[in-house]
XYZ file of C-alpha atoms in Angstrom:
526
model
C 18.898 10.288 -13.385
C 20.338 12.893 -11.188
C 19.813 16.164 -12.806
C 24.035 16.728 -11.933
C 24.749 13.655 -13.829
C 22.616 14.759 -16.495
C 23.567 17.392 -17.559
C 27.359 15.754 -17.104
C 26.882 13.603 -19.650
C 24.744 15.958 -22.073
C 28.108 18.316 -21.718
C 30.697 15.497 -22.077
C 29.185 12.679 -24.262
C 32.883 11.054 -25.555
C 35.739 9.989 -23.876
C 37.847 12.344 -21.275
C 41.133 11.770 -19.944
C 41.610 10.956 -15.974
C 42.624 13.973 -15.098
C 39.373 15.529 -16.261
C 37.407 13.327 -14.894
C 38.680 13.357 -11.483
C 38.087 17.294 -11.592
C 34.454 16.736 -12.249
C 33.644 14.371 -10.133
C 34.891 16.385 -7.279
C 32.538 19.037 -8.367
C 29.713 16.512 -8.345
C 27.372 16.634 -5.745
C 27.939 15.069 -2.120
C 24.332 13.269 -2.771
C 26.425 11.614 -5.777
C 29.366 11.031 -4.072
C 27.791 9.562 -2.003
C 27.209 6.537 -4.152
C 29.334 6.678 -6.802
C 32.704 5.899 -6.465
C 35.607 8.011 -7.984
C 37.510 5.107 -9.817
C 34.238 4.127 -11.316
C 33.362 7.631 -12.177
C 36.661 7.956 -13.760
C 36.240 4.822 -15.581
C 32.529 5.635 -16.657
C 33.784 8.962 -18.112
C 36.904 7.463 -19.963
C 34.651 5.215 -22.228
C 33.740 6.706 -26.157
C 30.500 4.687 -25.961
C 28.920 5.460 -22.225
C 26.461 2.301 -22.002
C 24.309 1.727 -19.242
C 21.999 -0.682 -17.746
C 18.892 0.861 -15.491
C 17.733 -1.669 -13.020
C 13.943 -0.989 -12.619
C 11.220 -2.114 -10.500
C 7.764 -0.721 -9.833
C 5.236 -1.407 -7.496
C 1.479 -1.363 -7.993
C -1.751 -1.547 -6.830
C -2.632 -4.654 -8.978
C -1.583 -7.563 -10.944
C -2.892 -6.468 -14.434
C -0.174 -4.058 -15.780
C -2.892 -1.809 -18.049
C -4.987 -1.058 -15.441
C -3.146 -1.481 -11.768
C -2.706 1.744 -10.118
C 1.417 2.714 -10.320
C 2.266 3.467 -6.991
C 6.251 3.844 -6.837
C 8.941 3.154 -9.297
C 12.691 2.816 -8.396
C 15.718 2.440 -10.847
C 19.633 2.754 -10.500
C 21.907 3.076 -13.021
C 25.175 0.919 -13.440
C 27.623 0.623 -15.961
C 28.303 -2.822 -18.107
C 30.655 -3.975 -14.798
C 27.120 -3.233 -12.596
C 28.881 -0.677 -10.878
C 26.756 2.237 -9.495
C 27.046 5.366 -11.560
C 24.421 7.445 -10.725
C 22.066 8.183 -7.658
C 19.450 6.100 -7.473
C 15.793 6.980 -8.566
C 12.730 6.556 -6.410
C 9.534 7.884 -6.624
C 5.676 7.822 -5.836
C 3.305 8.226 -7.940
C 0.061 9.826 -6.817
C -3.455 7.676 -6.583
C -5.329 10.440 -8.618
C -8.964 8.440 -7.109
C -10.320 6.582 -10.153
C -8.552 3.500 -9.004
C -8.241 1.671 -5.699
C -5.379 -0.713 -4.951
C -6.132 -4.013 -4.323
C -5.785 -4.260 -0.356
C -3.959 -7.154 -0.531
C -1.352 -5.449 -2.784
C -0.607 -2.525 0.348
C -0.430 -5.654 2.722
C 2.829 -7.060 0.396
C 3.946 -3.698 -0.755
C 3.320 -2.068 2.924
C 2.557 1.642 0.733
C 0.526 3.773 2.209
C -2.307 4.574 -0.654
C -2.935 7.230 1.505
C 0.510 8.960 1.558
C 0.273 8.276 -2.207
C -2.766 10.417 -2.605
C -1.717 13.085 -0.643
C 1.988 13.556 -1.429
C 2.477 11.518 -4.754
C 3.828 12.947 -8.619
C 0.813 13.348 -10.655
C 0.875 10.463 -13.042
C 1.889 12.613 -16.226
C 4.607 13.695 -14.520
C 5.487 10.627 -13.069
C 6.354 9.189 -16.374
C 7.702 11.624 -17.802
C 10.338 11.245 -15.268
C 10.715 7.485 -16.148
C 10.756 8.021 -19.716
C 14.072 10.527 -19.700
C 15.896 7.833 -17.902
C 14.783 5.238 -20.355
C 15.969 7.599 -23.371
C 19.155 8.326 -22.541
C 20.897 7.510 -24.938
C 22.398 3.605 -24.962
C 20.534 2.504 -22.166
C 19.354 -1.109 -21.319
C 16.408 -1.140 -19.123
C 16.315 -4.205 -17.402
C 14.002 -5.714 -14.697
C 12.691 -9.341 -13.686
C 9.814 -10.542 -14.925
C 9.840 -7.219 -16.341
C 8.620 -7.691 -19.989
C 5.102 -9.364 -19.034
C 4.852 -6.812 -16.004
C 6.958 -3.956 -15.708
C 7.348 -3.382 -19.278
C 3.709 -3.491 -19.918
C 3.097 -1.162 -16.885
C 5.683 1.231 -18.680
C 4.008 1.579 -22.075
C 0.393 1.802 -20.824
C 1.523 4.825 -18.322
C 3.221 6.454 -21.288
C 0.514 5.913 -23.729
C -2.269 7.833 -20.945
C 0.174 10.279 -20.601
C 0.317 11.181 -24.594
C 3.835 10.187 -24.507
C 5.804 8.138 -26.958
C 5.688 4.688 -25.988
C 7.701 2.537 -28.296
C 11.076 4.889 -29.228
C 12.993 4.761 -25.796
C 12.928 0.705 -26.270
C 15.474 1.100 -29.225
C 16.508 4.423 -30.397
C 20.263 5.652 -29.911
C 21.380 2.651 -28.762
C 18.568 1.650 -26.393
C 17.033 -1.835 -25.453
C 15.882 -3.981 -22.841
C 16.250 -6.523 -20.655
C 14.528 -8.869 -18.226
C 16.677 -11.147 -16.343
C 13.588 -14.053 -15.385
C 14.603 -16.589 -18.313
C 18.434 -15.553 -18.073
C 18.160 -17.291 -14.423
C 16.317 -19.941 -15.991
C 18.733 -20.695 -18.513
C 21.783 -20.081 -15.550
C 19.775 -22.813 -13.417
C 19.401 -25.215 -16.771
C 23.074 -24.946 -17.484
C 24.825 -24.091 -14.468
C 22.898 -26.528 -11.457
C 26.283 -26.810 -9.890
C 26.083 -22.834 -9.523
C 24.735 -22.907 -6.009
C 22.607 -25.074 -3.711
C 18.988 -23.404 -5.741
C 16.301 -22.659 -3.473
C 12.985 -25.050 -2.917
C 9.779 -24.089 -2.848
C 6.808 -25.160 -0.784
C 6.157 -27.816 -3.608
C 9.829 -29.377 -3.232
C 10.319 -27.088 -6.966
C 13.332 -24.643 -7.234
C 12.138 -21.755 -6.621
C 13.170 -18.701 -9.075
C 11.457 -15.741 -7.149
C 14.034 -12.748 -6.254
C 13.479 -12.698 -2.977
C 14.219 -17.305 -2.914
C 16.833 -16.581 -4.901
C 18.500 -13.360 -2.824
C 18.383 -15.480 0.321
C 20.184 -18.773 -1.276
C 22.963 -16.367 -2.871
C 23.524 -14.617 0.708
C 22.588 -11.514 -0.700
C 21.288 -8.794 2.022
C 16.909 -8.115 1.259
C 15.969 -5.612 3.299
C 12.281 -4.969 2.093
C 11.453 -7.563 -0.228
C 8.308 -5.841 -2.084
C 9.779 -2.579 -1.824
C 10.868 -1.310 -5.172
C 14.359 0.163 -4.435
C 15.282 -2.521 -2.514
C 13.854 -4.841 -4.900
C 16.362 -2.942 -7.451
C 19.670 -3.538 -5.507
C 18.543 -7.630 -4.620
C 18.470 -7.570 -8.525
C 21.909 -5.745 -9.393
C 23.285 -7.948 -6.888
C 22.060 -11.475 -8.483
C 23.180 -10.201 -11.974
C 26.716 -9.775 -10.403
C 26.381 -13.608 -8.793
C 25.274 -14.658 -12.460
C 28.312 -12.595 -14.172
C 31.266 -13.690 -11.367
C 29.334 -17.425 -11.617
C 29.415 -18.037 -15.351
C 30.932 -14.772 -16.770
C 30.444 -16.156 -20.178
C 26.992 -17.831 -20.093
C 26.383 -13.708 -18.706
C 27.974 -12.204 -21.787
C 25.938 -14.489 -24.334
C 23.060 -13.418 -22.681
C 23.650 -9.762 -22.285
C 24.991 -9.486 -25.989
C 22.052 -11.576 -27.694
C 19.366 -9.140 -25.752
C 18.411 -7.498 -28.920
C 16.370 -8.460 -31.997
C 18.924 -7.564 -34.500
C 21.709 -10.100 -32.521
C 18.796 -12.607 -31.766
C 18.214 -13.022 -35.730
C 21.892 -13.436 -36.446
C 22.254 -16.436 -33.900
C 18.875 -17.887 -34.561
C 17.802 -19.081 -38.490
C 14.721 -20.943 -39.884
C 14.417 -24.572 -38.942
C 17.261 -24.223 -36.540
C 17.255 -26.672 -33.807
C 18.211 -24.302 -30.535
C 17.064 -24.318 -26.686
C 14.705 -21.652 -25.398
C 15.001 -21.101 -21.859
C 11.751 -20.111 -19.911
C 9.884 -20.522 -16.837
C 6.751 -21.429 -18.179
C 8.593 -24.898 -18.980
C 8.249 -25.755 -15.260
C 11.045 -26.999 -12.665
C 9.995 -30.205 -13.546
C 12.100 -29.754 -17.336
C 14.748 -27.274 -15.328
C 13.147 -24.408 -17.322
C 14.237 -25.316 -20.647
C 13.321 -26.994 -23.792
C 15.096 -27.858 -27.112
C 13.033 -26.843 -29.999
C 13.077 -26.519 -33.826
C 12.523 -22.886 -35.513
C 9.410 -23.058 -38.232
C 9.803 -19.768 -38.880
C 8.162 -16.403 -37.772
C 4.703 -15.371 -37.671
C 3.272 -13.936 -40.777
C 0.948 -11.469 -39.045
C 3.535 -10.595 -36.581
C 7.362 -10.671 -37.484
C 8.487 -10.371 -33.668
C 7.389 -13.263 -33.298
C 9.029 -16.510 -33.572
C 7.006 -20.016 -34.062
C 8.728 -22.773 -32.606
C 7.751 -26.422 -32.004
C 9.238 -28.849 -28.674
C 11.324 -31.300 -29.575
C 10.963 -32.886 -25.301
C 7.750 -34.648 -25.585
C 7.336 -37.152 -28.650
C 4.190 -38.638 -27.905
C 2.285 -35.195 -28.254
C 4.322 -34.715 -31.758
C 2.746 -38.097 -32.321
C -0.988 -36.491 -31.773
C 0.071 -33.457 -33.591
C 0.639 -35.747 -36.640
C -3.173 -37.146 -36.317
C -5.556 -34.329 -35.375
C -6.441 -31.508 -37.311
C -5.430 -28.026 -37.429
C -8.649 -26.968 -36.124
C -8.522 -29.710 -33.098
C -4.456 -28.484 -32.392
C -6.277 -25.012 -32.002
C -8.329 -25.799 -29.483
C -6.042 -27.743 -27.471
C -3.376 -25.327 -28.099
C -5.378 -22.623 -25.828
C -7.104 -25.212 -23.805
C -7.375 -24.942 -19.749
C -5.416 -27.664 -18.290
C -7.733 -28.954 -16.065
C -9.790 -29.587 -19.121
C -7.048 -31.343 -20.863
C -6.364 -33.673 -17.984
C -10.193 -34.455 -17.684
C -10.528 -34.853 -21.142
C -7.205 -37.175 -21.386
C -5.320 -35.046 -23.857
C -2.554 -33.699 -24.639
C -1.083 -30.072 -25.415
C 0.697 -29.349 -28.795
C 4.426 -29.075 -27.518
C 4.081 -25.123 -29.708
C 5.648 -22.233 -28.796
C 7.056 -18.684 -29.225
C 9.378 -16.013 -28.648
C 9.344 -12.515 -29.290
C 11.867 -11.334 -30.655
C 11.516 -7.700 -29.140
C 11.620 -8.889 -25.731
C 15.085 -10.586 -24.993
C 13.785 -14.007 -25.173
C 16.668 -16.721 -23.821
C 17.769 -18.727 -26.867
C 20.429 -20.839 -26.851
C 22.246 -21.663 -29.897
C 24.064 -24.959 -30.378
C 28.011 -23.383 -31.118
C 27.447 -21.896 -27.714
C 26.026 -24.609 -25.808
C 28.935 -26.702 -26.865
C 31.583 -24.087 -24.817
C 29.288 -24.993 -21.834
C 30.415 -28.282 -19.747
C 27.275 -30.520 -20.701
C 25.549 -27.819 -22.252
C 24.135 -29.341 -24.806
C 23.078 -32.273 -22.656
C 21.699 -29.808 -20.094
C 19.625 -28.241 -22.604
C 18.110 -31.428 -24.062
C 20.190 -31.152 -27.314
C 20.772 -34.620 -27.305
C 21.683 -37.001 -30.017
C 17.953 -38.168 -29.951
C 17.229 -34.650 -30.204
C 18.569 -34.193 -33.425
C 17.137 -37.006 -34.997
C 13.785 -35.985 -34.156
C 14.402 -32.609 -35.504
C 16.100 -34.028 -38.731
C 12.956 -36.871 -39.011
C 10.712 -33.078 -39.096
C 12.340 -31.337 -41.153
C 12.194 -34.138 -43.532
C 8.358 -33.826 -43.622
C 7.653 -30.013 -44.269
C 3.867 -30.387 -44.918
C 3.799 -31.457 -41.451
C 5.834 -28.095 -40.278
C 3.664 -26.396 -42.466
C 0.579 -27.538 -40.865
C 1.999 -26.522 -37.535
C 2.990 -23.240 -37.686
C -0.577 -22.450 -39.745
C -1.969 -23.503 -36.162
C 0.247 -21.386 -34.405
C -0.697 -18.308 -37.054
C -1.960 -15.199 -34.884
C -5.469 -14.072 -35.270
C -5.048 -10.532 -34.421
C -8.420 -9.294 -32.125
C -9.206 -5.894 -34.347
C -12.040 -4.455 -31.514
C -10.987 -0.994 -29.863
C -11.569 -0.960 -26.518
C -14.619 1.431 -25.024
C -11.984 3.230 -22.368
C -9.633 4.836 -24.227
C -6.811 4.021 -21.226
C -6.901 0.588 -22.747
C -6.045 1.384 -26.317
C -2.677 0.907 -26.664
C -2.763 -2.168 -29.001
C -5.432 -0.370 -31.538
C -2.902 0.605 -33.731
C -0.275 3.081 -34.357
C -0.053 6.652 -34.537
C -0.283 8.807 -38.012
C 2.597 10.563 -38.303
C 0.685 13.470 -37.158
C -0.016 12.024 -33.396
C 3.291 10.986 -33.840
C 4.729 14.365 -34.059
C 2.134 15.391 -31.101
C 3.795 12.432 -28.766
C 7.183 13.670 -29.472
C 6.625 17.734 -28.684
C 4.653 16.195 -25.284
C 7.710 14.579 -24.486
C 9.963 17.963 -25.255
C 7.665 19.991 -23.230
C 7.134 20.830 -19.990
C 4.004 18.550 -18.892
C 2.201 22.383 -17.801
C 2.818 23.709 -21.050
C 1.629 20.553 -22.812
C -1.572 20.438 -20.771
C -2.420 23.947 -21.406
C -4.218 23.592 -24.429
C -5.083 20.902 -26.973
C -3.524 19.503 -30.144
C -5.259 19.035 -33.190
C -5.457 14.661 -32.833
C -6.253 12.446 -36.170
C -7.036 10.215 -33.681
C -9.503 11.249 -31.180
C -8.127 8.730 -28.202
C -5.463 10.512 -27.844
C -7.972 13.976 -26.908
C -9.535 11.937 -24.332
C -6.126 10.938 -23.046
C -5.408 14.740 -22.919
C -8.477 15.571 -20.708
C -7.882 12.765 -18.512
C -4.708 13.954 -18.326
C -5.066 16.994 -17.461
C -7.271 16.605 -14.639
C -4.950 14.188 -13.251
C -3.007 17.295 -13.038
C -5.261 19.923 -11.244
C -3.879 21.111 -8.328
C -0.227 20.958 -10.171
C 0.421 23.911 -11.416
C -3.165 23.068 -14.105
C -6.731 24.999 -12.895
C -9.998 22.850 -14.078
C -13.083 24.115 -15.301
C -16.305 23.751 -13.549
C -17.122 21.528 -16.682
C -13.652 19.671 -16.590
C -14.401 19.034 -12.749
C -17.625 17.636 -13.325
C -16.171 15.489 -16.129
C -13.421 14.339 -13.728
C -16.172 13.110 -11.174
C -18.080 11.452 -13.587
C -14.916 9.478 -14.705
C -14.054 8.645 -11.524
C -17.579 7.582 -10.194
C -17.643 5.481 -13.538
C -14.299 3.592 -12.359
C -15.075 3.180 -9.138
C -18.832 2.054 -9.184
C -18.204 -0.450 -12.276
C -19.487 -4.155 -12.491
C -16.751 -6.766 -11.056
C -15.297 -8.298 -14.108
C -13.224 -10.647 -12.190
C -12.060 -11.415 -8.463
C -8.754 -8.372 -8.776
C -11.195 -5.877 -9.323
C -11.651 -3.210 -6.848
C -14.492 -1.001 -6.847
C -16.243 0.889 -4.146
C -18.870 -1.957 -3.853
C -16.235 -4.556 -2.738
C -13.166 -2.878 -1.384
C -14.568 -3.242 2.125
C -14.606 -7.142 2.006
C -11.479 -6.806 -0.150
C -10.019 -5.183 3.003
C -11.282 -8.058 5.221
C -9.953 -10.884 3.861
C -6.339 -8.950 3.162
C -3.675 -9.159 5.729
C -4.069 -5.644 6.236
C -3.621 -4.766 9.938
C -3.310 -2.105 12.190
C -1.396 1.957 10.733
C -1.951 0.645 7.353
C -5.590 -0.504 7.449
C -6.442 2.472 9.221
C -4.693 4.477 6.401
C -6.474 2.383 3.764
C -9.866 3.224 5.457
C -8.709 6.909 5.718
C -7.706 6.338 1.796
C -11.405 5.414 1.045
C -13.275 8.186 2.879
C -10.425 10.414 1.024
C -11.593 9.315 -2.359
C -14.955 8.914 -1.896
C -15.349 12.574 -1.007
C -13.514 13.730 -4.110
C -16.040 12.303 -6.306
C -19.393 12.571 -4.958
């Protein structure tokens, strides 16, 4: 967020008359004027309740969203109409040389690791930029495929950088959004909508960039996260003007809280997802057993689209569902079997569910989501045998994995914080990421200490002067990251980044700035 529109809003947080308004934003910076209009400004500042969506994207070094390097992040903020109101937001973060980007990444991305190294924020301070546009107050953060990627990438870079990770996602109004499954659902309801893009497989194809070209919206830099950013604000406005109320359902039932009040225990409802395939338009009918006793975010469901796996899930045994529930499916097919139709949402990441009162206002709705008359009876014909439900959902019950993981980078999932580290996470966030790094707090948990000197040395050179000791101990990290065994083929390490780099479409400026990248880092840490 602009630091003008900041403070605007910190100043003025109710409603102001026209008048007012129009006086301020004349006094607003040309940089904001620039792309925010007046009438919207005026609008924006006439509301009590100022809510906000920020479109996000990042882009990374990697597919794996703990451990990818972050190399730029770009956001702009609309209001609830998608109109601009604030500058936009785009930043590099710097490649701090304990991680290399996968070369094929740079060859999609086309970011220079180099320029990243040299000229990018230092990580901490990279996200501490991200999280004070998150935490304004009543924002929606919302992204595509953002909850498995960009959300993950999000709370990993705010748990290294002894930040709060969890609070922005709901506090004051807050939540988040990813719009993946709310184009599913659009495509499963609305096929009329527009002539869908095809993949090479002869599947419609649901990737931004298909979907951006089908809609006539203008890509510039597909792959480039600002650009990225507007392609997305502009398909949200083609899904709002296309089916305005199919848009508000899904905007409105984001939350947990709303989710629960639409969704109730052996409901029958439709669940729209990608992971259902083209082949079933993205969407399945299914019937609620309930949540997940280890985990109440999480909501079991069973399939009610493929009867003749119910049928096998009536025979086999828990124990036999379990193993074909998590089965490879090349091994399935070999073996001639048959997945359990099971299945979840989370309740804490905007899942698509479809109740029935609304999928009747939607011209074959119902029909489009497989609610069919058949449906039901299936449904009714299960709930009408409830050890059987029971012995489902105890084969979807979680088995939570209680092993910490050696690097403490990775530890996110260990647990929470005491309210001690608690209160340590939120004075990081109120400080100024020097002050915070100047000297250590007193941790109950020591992961959070080795956060802090990782930290820190990300920060040398940035306004933070390292020890001879906390140099050495940066090398040593490094050199550990970088000369590690392969684990699998999206590692990069020093001992395969060179035939990483040959088979990657990298060519010409930007291989020779990759190369440049390498003999940059590798004289940092030796």
């Amino acid at each position: 967020m602009s630091a003008a529109f900041l403070s605007l809003l910190s100043q003025n947080p109710g409603r102001i008359d026209g008048d007012t308004a129009k006086a301020l934003y004349a006094q607003m910076p040309e940089s904001y004027r620039k792309w925010v209009e007046e009438d919207v400004f005026v609008d924006f500042m006439s509301t009590t309740r100022k809510n906000t969506l920020y479109w996000y994207d990042y882009e990374a070094g990697g597919t794996d969203a703990r451990t990818a390097p972050v190399m730029q992040h770009a956001a702009i903020r609309t209001d609830e109409s998608l109109r601009i109101i604030d500058e936009p937001l785009d930043i590099y973060c710097k490649l701090h040389g304990d991680k290399l980007p996968h070369p094929q990444a740079v060859a999609i991305t086309k970011i220079n690791p180099l320029h990243c190294l040299m000229n990018g924020i230092p990580e901490p301070v990279f996200f501490r930029m991200i999280l004070t546009e998150m935490s304004v107050p009543n924002t929606c953060s919302v992204g595509y495929n953002s909850m498995k990627y960009d959300e993950e990438m999000t709370r990993f870079g705010l748990w290294r950088s002894n930040l709060p990770v969890y609070k922005r996602e709901w506090q004051n109004g807050n939540s988040k959004w990813d719009l993946l499954n709310v184009t599913a659902g659009f495509y499963a309801l609305y096929p009329k909508a527009m002539n869908w893009p095809i993949n090479d497989k002869g599947n419609v194809s649901l990737k931004l960039e298909d979907l951006s070209s089908a809609a006539g919206i203008t890509q510039e830099n597909a792959h480039n996260a600002l650009d990225d950013v507007k392609a997305l604000i502009d398909w949200g406005r083609f899904i709002k003007n296309a089916a305005p109320d199919y848009w508000n359902y899904a905007y409105h039932h984001r939350t947990k809280k709303q989710i629960q009040g639409k969704v109730g225990f052996r409901q029958v409802i439709a669940v729209a997802k990608t992971m259902y395939g083209a082949e079933r338009r993205f969407i399945s009918p299914v019937l609620v057993l309930g949540s997940d006793a280890k985990d109440r975010n999480k909501l079991l469901l069973v399939r009610l689209d493929d009867v003749e796996a119910l049928r096998d899930c009536w025979r086999d045994s828990v124990d036999d569902l379990k193993e074909r529930l998590f089965m490879k499916k090349d091994e399935l097919e070999s073996s001639g079997l048959r997945r359990p139709p099971l299945d979840s949402i989370k309740l804490n990441q905007a899942p698509m569910a479809l109740n029935e009162g609304f999928l009747m206002q939607v011209t074959d709705g119902c029909e489009n989501a497989g609610l069919t008359t058949d449906t039901m009876k299936l449904a009714q014909t299960l709930k009408n045998n409830p050890a059987f439900l029971d012995k489902l959902t105890e084969v979807m019950a979680s088995e939570f994995d209680n092993d910490k993981p050696e690097d403490p980078e990775l530890g996110l999932y260990s647990g929470f914080p005491t309210s001690g580290d608690e209160y340590n996470l939120d004075l990081s966030a109120s400080q100024t990421v020097e002050a915070f790094y100047l000297s250590p707090m007193k941790w109950d948990n020591p992961t959070y200490l080795s956060l802090w000197q990782i930290g820190r040395c990300r920060m040398s050179g940035s306004g933070i002067e390292l020890s001879d000791d906390e140099l050495l101990l940066w090398k040593e990290h490094c050199s550990a990251k970088l000369n590690r065994a392969i684990e699998d083929e999206n590692d990069v390490t020093l001992g395969n980044v060179l035939s990483l780099l040959d088979e990657s479409e990298l060519s010409g400026e930007l291989r020779a700035s990759y190369e440049q990248f390498i003999n940059e880092v590798k004289k940092r840490v030796t």
